[in-house]
Amino acid sequence: MATRPIGIRPDQQPEHLDQCRRCVLWEAATQAVPGAGPRHAPLMLVGEQPGDQEDLQGKPFVGPAGALLDRALDEAGVDRGQVYVTNAVKHFKWEPRGKRRLHKTPAQREVEACHYWIERELAEHDPKVVVALGATALKSVLQKSTVKLQASMGGAIEHEGRLVIATFHPSYALRSPDAATRESAYRAIVEAFKHAHQLIQKYPK
């Protein structure tokens, strides 16, 4: 019979994020990174996981991807102060590369374990529209491991009484190998934010 590492409880229901031991990622992270934003924000943005700077500061989207996110929100006419920003996974998963800590994509079991927190955030903030930034976020929000990011882009998906819009993660627009791809990804992010803003205005609660 397979054994589970001591202290790892995917069925655990902690009250506070810093108590979470539902997967192993807390062991190598500096701290858990909660979402941030107003309680009843109509728009929720869900990324993949904290990065290096987010792990150190304990806040979501404060590194280079966060700067691009701010620029895209501003261009789309969306006030970040009215947006709730979070991640599908709350601890930084990384691997060493010399003195650097490089991002490592969370496993599906880690995404599933952390969905406990996404459910709590959705219930508490009750957004009208959720923008999933990248494939990991989309799989978490829709609770569907087979969903494809690019096939889901360009429209709004109804899911459990909310509208979900899929787009690229800001880090993709930063790190793609050529300028044309980076610009195309950035434009897609801006258009997704514009679409989300339009839907919020069109379908008030």
Short mmCIF file of N, CA, C and O in Angstrom, two decimals, residues 23 27 31 42 52-53 81-82 91 96 104 113 135 143 152 177 184:
data_model
loop_
_atom_site.label_atom_id
_atom_site.label_comp_id
_atom_site.label_asym_id
_atom_site.label_seq_id
_atom_site.Cartn_x
_atom_site.Cartn_y
_atom_site.Cartn_z
N CYS A 23 -0.99 19.59 0.75
CA CYS A 23 0.00 19.02 -0.16
C CYS A 23 1.39 19.35 0.38
O CYS A 23 1.51 19.99 1.42
N GLU A 27 6.37 22.95 2.40
CA GLU A 27 7.66 22.62 3.02
C GLU A 27 8.82 23.45 2.45
O GLU A 27 9.73 23.82 3.19
N GLN A 31 6.41 31.09 2.62
CA GLN A 31 5.12 31.32 3.26
C GLN A 31 4.02 31.07 2.23
O GLN A 31 4.27 31.04 1.04
N PRO A 42 -16.12 42.60 -8.16
CA PRO A 42 -16.88 41.91 -9.22
C PRO A 42 -16.00 41.07 -10.14
O PRO A 42 -16.50 40.19 -10.83
N ASP A 52 8.84 33.92 -7.23
CA ASP A 52 9.89 34.15 -6.24
C ASP A 52 9.60 35.38 -5.37
O ASP A 52 9.67 35.30 -4.14
N GLN A 53 9.27 36.51 -5.99
CA GLN A 53 9.02 37.72 -5.22
C GLN A 53 7.74 37.62 -4.40
O GLN A 53 7.67 38.12 -3.27
N GLY A 81 -7.49 48.21 -8.03
CA GLY A 81 -8.01 48.34 -6.67
C GLY A 81 -9.41 47.76 -6.51
O GLY A 81 -9.86 47.54 -5.38
N GLN A 82 -10.10 47.49 -7.62
CA GLN A 82 -11.43 46.89 -7.60
C GLN A 82 -11.42 45.44 -8.06
O GLN A 82 -12.47 44.88 -8.39
N HIS A 91 1.30 28.13 -2.61
CA HIS A 91 2.72 28.07 -2.25
C HIS A 91 3.57 28.02 -3.51
O HIS A 91 3.18 27.42 -4.52
N PRO A 96 16.01 24.51 -7.64
CA PRO A 96 17.22 25.35 -7.62
C PRO A 96 17.95 25.33 -8.95
O PRO A 96 18.01 24.32 -9.63
N LYS A 104 8.46 25.99 -11.06
CA LYS A 104 8.16 24.63 -11.53
C LYS A 104 6.65 24.48 -11.53
O LYS A 104 5.98 24.80 -10.54
N ALA A 113 -5.61 19.81 -4.56
CA ALA A 113 -5.56 20.00 -3.11
C ALA A 113 -5.82 21.46 -2.75
O ALA A 113 -6.49 21.76 -1.76
N ALA A 135 -3.18 27.94 -18.24
CA ALA A 135 -3.83 26.63 -18.25
C ALA A 135 -4.08 26.09 -16.85
O ALA A 135 -5.13 25.52 -16.57
N GLN A 143 -12.40 23.06 -12.67
CA GLN A 143 -12.30 21.71 -12.10
C GLN A 143 -12.35 20.65 -13.20
O GLN A 143 -13.10 19.66 -13.13
N SER A 152 -10.17 27.47 -25.27
CA SER A 152 -11.16 28.10 -24.40
C SER A 152 -11.14 29.62 -24.49
O SER A 152 -12.00 30.29 -23.91
N PRO A 177 9.82 33.42 -26.49
CA PRO A 177 11.14 33.64 -27.10
C PRO A 177 11.22 34.76 -28.12
O PRO A 177 12.30 35.28 -28.36
N SER A 184 1.62 39.52 -29.02
CA SER A 184 0.33 38.88 -29.25
C SER A 184 -0.28 38.39 -27.94
O SER A 184 -1.50 38.56 -27.71
#
